[in-house]
Tab-separated table of C-alpha atoms in Angstrom:
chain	number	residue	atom	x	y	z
A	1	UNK	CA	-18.782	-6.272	2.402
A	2	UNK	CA	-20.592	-9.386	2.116
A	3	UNK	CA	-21.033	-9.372	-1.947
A	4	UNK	CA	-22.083	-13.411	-2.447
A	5	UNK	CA	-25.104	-11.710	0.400
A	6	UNK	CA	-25.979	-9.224	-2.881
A	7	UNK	CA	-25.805	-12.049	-5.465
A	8	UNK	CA	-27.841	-14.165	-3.172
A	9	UNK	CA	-30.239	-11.348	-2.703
A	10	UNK	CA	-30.717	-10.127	-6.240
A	11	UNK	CA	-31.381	-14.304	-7.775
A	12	UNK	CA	-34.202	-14.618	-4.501
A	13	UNK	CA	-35.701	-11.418	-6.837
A	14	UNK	CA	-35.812	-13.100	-10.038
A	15	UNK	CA	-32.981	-12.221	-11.990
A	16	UNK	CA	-31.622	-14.150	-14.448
A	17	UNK	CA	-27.756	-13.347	-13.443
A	18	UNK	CA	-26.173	-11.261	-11.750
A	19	UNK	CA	-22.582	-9.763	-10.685
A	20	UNK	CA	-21.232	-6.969	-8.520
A	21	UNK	CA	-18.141	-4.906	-9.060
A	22	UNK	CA	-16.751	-3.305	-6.138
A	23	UNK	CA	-13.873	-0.754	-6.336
A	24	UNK	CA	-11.770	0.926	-3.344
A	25	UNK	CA	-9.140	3.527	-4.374
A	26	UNK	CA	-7.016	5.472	-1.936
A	27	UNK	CA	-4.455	8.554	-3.310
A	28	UNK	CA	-2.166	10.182	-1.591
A	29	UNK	CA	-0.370	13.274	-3.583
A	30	UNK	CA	1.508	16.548	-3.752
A	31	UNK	CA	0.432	19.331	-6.051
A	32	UNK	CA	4.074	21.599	-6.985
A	33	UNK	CA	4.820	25.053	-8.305
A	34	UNK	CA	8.215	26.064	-7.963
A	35	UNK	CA	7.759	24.554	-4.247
A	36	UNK	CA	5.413	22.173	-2.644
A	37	UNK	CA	1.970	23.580	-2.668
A	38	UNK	CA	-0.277	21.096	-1.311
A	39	UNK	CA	-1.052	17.718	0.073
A	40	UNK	CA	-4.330	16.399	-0.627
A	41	UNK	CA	-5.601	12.109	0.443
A	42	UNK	CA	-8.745	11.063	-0.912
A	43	UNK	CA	-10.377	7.888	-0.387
A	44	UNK	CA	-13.025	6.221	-2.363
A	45	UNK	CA	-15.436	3.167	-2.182
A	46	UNK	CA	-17.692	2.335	-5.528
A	47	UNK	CA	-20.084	-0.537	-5.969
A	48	UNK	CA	-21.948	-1.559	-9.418
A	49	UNK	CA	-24.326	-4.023	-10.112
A	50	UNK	CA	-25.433	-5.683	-13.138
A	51	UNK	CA	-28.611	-7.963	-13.655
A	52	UNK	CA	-30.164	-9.532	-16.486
A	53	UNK	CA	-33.807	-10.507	-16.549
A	54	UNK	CA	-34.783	-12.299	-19.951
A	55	UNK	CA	-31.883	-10.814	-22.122
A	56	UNK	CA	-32.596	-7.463	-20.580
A	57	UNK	CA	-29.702	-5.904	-19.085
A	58	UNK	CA	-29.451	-3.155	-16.378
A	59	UNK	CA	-26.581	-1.498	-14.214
A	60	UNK	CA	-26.676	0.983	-11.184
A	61	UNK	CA	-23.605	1.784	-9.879
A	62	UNK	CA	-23.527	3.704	-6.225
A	63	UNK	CA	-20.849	5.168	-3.785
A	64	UNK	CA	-23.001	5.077	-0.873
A	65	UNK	CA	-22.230	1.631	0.551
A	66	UNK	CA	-24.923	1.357	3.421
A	67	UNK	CA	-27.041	-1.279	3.479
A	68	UNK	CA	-30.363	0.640	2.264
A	69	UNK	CA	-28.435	2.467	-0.184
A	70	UNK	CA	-27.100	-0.939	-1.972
A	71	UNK	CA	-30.808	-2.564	-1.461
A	72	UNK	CA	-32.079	0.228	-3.088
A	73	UNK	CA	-29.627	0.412	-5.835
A	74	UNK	CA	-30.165	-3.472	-6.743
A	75	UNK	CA	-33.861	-2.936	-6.802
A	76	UNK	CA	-33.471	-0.127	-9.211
A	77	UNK	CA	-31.578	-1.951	-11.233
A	78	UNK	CA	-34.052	-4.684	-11.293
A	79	UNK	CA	-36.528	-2.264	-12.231
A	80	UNK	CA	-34.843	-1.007	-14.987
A	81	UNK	CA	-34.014	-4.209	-16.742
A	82	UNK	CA	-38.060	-5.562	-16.306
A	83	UNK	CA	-38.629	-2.541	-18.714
A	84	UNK	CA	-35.681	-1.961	-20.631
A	85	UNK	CA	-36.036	-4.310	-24.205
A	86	UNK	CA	-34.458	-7.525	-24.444
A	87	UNK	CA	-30.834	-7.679	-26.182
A	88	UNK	CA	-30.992	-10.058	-28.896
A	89	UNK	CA	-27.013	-11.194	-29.077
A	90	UNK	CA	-27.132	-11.878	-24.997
A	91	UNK	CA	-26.028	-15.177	-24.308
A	92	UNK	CA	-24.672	-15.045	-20.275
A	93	UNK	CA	-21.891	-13.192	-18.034
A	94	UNK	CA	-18.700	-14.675	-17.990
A	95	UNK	CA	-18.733	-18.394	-16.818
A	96	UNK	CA	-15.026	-18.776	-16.460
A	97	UNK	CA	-14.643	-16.759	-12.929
A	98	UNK	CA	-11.006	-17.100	-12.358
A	99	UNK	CA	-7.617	-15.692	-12.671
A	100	UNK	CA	-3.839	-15.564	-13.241
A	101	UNK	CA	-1.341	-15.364	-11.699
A	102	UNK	CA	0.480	-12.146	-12.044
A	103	UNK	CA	3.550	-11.180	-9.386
A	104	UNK	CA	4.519	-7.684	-8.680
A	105	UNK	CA	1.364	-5.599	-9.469
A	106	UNK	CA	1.169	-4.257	-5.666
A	107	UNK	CA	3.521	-2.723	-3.092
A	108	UNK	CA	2.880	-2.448	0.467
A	109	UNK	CA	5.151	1.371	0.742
A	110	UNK	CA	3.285	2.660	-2.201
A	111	UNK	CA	-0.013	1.649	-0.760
A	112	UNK	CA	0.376	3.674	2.533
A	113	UNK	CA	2.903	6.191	1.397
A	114	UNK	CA	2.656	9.749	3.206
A	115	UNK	CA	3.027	13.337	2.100
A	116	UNK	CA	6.311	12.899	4.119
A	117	UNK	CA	6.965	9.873	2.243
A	118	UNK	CA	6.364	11.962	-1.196
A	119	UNK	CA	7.932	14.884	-0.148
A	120	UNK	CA	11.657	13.491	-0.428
A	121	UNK	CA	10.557	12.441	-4.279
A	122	UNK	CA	9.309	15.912	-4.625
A	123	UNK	CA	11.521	17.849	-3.805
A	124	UNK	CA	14.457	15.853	-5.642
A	125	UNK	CA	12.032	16.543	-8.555
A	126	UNK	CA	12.200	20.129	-8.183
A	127	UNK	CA	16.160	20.598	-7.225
A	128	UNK	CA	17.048	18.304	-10.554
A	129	UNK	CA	15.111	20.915	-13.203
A	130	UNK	CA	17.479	23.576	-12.232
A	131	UNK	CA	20.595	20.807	-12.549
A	132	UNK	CA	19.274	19.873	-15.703
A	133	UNK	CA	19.792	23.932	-16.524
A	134	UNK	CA	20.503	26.746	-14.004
A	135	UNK	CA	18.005	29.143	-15.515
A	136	UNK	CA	15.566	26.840	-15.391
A	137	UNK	CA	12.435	27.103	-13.107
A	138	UNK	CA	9.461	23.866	-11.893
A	139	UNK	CA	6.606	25.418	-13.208
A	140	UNK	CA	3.961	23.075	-12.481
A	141	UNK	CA	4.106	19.451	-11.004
A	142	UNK	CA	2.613	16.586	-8.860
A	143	UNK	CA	3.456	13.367	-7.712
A	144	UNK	CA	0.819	10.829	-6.025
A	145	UNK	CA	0.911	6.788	-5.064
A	146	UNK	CA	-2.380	5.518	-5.162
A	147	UNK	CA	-3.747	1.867	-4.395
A	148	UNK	CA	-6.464	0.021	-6.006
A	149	UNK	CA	-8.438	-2.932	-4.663
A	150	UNK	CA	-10.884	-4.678	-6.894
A	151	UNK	CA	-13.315	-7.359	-5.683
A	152	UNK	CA	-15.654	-9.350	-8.541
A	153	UNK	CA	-18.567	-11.658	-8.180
A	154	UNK	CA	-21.161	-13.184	-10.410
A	155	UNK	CA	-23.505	-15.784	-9.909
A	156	UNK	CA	-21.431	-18.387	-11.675
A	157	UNK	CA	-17.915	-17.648	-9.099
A	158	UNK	CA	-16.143	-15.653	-7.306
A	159	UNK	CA	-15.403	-13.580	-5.239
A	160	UNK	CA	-11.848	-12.867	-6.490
A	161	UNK	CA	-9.826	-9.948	-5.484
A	162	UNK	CA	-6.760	-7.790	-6.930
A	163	UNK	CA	-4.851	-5.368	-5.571
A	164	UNK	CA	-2.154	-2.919	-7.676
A	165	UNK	CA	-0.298	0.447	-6.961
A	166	UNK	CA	0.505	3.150	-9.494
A	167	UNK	CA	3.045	6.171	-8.257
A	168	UNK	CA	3.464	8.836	-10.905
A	169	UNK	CA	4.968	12.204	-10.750
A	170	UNK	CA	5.430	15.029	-13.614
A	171	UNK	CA	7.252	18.264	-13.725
A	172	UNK	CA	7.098	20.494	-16.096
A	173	UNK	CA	10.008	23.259	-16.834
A	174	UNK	CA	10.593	26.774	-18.154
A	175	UNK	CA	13.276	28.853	-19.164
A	176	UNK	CA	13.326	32.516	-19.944
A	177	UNK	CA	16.625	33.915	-21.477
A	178	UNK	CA	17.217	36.378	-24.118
A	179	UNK	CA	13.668	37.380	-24.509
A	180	UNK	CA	12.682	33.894	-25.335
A	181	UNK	CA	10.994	31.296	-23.482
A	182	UNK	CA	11.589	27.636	-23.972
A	183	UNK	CA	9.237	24.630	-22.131
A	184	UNK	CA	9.324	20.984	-21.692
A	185	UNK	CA	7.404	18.469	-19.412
A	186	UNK	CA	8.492	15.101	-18.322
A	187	UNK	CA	6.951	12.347	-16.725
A	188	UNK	CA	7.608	8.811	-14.791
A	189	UNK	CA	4.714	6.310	-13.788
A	190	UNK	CA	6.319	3.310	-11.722
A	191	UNK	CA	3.921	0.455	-9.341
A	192	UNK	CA	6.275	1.943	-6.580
A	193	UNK	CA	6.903	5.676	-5.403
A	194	UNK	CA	10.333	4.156	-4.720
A	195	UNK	CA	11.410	3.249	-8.046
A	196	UNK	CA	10.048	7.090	-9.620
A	197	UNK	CA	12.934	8.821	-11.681
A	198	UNK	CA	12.925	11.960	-10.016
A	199	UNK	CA	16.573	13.079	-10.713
A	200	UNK	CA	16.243	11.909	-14.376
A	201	UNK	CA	12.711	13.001	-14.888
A	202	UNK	CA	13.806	16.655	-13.160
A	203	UNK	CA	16.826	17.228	-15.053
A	204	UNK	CA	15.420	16.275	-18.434
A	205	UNK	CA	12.660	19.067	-18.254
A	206	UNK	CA	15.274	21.566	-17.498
A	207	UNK	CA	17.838	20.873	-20.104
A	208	UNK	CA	15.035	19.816	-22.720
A	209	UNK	CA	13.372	23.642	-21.867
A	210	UNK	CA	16.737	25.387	-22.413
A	211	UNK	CA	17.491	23.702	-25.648
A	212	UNK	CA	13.321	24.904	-26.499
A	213	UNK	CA	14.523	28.164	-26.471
A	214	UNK	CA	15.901	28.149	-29.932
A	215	UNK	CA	13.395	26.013	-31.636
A	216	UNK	CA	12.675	27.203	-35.100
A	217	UNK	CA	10.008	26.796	-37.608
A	218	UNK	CA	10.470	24.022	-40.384
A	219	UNK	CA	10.868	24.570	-43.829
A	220	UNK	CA	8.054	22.354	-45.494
A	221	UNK	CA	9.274	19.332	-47.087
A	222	UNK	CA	9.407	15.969	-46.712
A	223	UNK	CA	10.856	14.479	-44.154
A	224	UNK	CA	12.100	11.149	-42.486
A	225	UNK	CA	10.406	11.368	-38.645
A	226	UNK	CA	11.603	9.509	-35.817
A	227	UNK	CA	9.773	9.445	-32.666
A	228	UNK	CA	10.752	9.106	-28.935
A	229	UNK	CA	9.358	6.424	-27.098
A	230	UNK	CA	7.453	8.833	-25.011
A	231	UNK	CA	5.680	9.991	-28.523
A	232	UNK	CA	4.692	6.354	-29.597
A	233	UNK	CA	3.265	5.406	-26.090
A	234	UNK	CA	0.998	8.219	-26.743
A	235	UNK	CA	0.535	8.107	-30.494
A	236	UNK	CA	0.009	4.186	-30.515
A	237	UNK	CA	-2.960	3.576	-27.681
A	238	UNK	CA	-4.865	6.343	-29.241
A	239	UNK	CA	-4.347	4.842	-33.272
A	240	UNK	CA	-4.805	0.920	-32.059
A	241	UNK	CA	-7.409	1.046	-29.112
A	242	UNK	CA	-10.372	1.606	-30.991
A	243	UNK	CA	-9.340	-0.331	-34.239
A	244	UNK	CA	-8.848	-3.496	-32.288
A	245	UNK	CA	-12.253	-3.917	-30.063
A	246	UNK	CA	-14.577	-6.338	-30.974
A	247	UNK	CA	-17.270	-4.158	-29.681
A	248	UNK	CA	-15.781	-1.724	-32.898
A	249	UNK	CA	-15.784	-4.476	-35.227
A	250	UNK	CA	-19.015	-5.535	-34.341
A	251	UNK	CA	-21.062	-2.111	-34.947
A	252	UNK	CA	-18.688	-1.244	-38.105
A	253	UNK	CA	-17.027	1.383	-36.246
A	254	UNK	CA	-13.438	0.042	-36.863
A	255	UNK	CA	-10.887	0.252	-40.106
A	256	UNK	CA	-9.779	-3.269	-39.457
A	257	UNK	CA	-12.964	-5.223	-40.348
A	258	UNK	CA	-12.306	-7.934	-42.091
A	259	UNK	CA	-8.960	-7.456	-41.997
A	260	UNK	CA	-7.635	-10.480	-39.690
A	261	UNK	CA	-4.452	-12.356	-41.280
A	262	UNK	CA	-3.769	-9.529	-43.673
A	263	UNK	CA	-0.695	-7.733	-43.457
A	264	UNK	CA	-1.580	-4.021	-42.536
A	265	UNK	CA	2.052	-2.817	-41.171
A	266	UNK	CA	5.292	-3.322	-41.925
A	267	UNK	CA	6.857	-6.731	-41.078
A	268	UNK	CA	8.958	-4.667	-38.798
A	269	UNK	CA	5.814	-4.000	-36.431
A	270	UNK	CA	5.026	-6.304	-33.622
A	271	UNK	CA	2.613	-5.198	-31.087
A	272	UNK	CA	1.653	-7.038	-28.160
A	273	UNK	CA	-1.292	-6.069	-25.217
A	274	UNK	CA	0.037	-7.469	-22.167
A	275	UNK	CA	-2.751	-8.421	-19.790
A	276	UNK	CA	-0.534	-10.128	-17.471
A	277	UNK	CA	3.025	-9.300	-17.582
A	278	UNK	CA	5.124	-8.380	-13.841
A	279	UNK	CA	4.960	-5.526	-12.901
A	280	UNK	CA	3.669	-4.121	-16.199
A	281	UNK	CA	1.212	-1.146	-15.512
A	282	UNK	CA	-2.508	-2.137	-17.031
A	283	UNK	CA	-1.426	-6.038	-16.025
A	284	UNK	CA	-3.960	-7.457	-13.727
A	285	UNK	CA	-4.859	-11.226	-12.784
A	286	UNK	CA	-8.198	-10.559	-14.684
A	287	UNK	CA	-10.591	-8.613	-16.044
A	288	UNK	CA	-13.526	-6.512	-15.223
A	289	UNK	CA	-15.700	-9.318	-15.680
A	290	UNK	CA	-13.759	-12.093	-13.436
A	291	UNK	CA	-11.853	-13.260	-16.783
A	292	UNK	CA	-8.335	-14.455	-16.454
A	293	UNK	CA	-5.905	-12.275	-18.042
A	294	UNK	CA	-3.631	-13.074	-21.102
A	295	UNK	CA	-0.552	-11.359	-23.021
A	296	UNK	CA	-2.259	-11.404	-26.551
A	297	UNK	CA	-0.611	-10.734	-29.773
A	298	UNK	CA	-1.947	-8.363	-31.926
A	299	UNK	CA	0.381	-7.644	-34.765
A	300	UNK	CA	3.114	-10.284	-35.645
A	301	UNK	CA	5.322	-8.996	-38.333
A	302	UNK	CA	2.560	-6.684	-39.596
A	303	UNK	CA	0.320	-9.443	-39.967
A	304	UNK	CA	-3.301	-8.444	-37.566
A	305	UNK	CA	-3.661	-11.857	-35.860
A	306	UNK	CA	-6.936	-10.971	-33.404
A	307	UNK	CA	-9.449	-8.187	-31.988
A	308	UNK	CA	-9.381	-7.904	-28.066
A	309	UNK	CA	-12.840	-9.488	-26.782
A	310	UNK	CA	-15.187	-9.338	-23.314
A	311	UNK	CA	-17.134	-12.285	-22.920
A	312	UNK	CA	-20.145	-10.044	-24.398
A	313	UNK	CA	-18.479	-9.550	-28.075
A	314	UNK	CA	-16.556	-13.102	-27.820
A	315	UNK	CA	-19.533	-15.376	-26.823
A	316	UNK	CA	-21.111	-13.076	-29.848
A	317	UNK	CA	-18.941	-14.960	-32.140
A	318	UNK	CA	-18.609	-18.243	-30.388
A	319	UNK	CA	-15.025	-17.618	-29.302
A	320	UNK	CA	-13.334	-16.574	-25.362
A	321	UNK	CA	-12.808	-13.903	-24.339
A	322	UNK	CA	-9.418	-12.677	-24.152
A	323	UNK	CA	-9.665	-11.282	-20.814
A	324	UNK	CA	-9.710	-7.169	-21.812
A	325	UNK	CA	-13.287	-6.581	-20.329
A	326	UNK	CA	-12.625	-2.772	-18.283
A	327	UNK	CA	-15.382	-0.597	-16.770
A	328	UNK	CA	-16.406	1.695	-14.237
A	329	UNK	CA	-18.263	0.778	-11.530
A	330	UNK	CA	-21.377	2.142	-13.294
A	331	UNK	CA	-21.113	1.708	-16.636
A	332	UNK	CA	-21.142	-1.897	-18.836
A	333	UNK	CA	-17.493	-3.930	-19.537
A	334	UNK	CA	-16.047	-3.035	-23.086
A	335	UNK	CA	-13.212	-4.791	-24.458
A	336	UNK	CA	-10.168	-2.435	-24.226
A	337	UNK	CA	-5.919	-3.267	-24.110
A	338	UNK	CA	-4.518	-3.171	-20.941
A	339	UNK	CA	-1.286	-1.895	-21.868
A	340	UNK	CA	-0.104	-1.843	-25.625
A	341	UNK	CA	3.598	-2.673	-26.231
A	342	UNK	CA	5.366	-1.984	-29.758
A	343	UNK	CA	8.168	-4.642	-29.860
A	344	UNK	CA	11.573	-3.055	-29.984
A	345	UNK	CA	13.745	-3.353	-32.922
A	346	UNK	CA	17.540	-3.898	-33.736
A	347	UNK	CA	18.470	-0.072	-34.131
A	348	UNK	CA	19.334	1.995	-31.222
A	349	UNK	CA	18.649	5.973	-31.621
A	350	UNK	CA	22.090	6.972	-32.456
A	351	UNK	CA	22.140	4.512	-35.012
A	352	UNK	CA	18.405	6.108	-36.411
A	353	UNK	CA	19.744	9.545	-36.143
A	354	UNK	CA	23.284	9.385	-37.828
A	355	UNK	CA	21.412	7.049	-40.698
A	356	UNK	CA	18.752	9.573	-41.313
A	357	UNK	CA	20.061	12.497	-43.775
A	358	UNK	CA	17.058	14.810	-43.532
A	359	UNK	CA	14.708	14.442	-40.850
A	360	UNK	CA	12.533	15.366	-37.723
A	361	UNK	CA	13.178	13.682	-34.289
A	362	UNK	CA	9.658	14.443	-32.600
A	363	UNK	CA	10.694	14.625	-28.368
């Protein structure tokens, strides 16, 4: 697809800027049971465009890549932004259309794996929950390899173009015994179907649902808590995300306002987003917005040391961007982490556990 013929197309109308967002995705996967259900492949092309007449601002996204559809997609959003009102704080798309360089993010297996291909991890999936525990059963699972090509242009660079795989699979385990019934789900998300943890990820959910079976209530009380690394990845995105966007900070929608060189955490707490880190999922060369990607520091020792800007909420305050602009195809680039990292410590669990006298350990 000839995007710099769009960019070309849309300044001949008038526009102020302009940029165009294309997305191709391609999934391959297996839906599970207690066997292999079904295969399913879907393929997907998306296109958005976003212009800006006088400080107005309009995008129209479309999955209907034909040449009338995009021509009438562009003039629609043309349309909208001659009678949408001007935004006061807009100063320009991002200027700096470029990238870094990132290694690892793609592999060529992953991006034309087969259900045959996904079978093998499948069913060594399935055979490890009952070696994890004989009585137990896969209840539910899946395990896919998709590939995702994004291509960026504005009217100030580009084209640039990234490519990245994700493979994931989940199972998710149940014992009955004794009248009781005990459940656990595990997971494993790699960049290659080759490198998923079947065996481990199998045989955890069926041990981990046979020790569920005699799970108890807790006596209220207070109580140290440690928490698996599985917990925190989940616990920490969902606490952090919001706080740390500009966009939040901006429209008073965030606790840490203000708050930038204060200690908010214990000096024990480091946490890191890392925009372009090998072979990290969420790393990418750059942004939604054709920004180069960084590994920014967020909290050093507790301390909050910056908020996570698009070039929309950085050129806002006069600063860069740091390169965490993400969007859909049809909607407008926010700033958002790509992949939040808590720093280890110096304690392993064994060393948490036989220190803590009275305490939860949340799996």
């Amino acid at each position: 697809m000839d995007l710099e013929k769009i960019i070309r197309k849309a300044v001949d109308l008038g526009v102020s800027e302009v940029e165009v967002y294309l997305a191709r995705i391609s999934e391959t996967s297996l839906t599970l049971s207690d066997v292999i259900e079904t295969s399913k492949f879907i393929k997907l092309s998306s296109l958005g465009m976003r212009v800006v007449v006088n400080k107005s601002v309009a995008i129209v996204g479309t999955q209907d890549l034909s040449s009338e559809s995009i021509e009438k997609s562009l003039n629609s959003a043309i349309s909208i932004a001659k009678v949408s009102s001007p935004d006061p704080n807009w100063i320009s798309m991002n200027k700096k259309v470029s990238q870094t360089h990132v290694d690892d993010l793609f592999d060529k297996d992953t991006a034309y794996a087969t259900p045959e291909d996904l079978k093998q991890v499948a069913t060594e999936l399935l055979e490890s929950v009952k070696e994890g525990y004989g009585g137990a059963r896969p209840v539910r699972g899946a395990v896919s390899a998709r590939s995702i090509e994004v291509t960026y242009m504005n009217c100030y660079g580009g084209p640039l173009t990234r490519s990245e795989t994700i493979s994931s699979l989940y199972i998710y385990a149940r014992v009955d015994e004794g009248g009781k019934t005990g459940t656990y789900s595990e997971h494993d998300i790699q960049r290659s179907y080759k490198k998923l943890r079947a065996k481990e990820v199998g045989f955890e959910a069926g041990s981990r649902a046979r020790e569920f079976i005699y799970a108890q209530e807790l006596p209220s009380g207070t109580y140290e808590l440690i928490l698996f690394n599985r917990v925190v990845s989940s616990i920490v995105p969902v606490m952090i995300a919001p706080a740390i966007s500009a966009l939040n900070v901006q429209q008073g929608r965030s606790p840490l306002i203000g708050k930038l060189g204060e200690e908010l955490v214990s000096e024990h707490v480091s946490i890191v987003d890392l925009g372009a880190s090998p072979e990290v999922l969420g790393s990418k060369p750059f942004d939604d917005e054709g920004h180069p990607t960084r590994n920014t520091i967020l909290f050093e020792k507790g301390v909050l040391k910056t908020y996570l800007y698009d070039t929309y909420t950085a050129l806002k305050e006069g600063k860069e961007s740091t390169g965490n602009a993400s969007r859909t195809f049809s909607t407008a680039p926010v700033p958002q982490p790509h992949h939040l990292r808590l720093m280890p410590g110096e304690a392993r669990l064994d060393e948490l556990i036989s220190e803590t006298r009275e305490g939860v350990l949340v799996m």
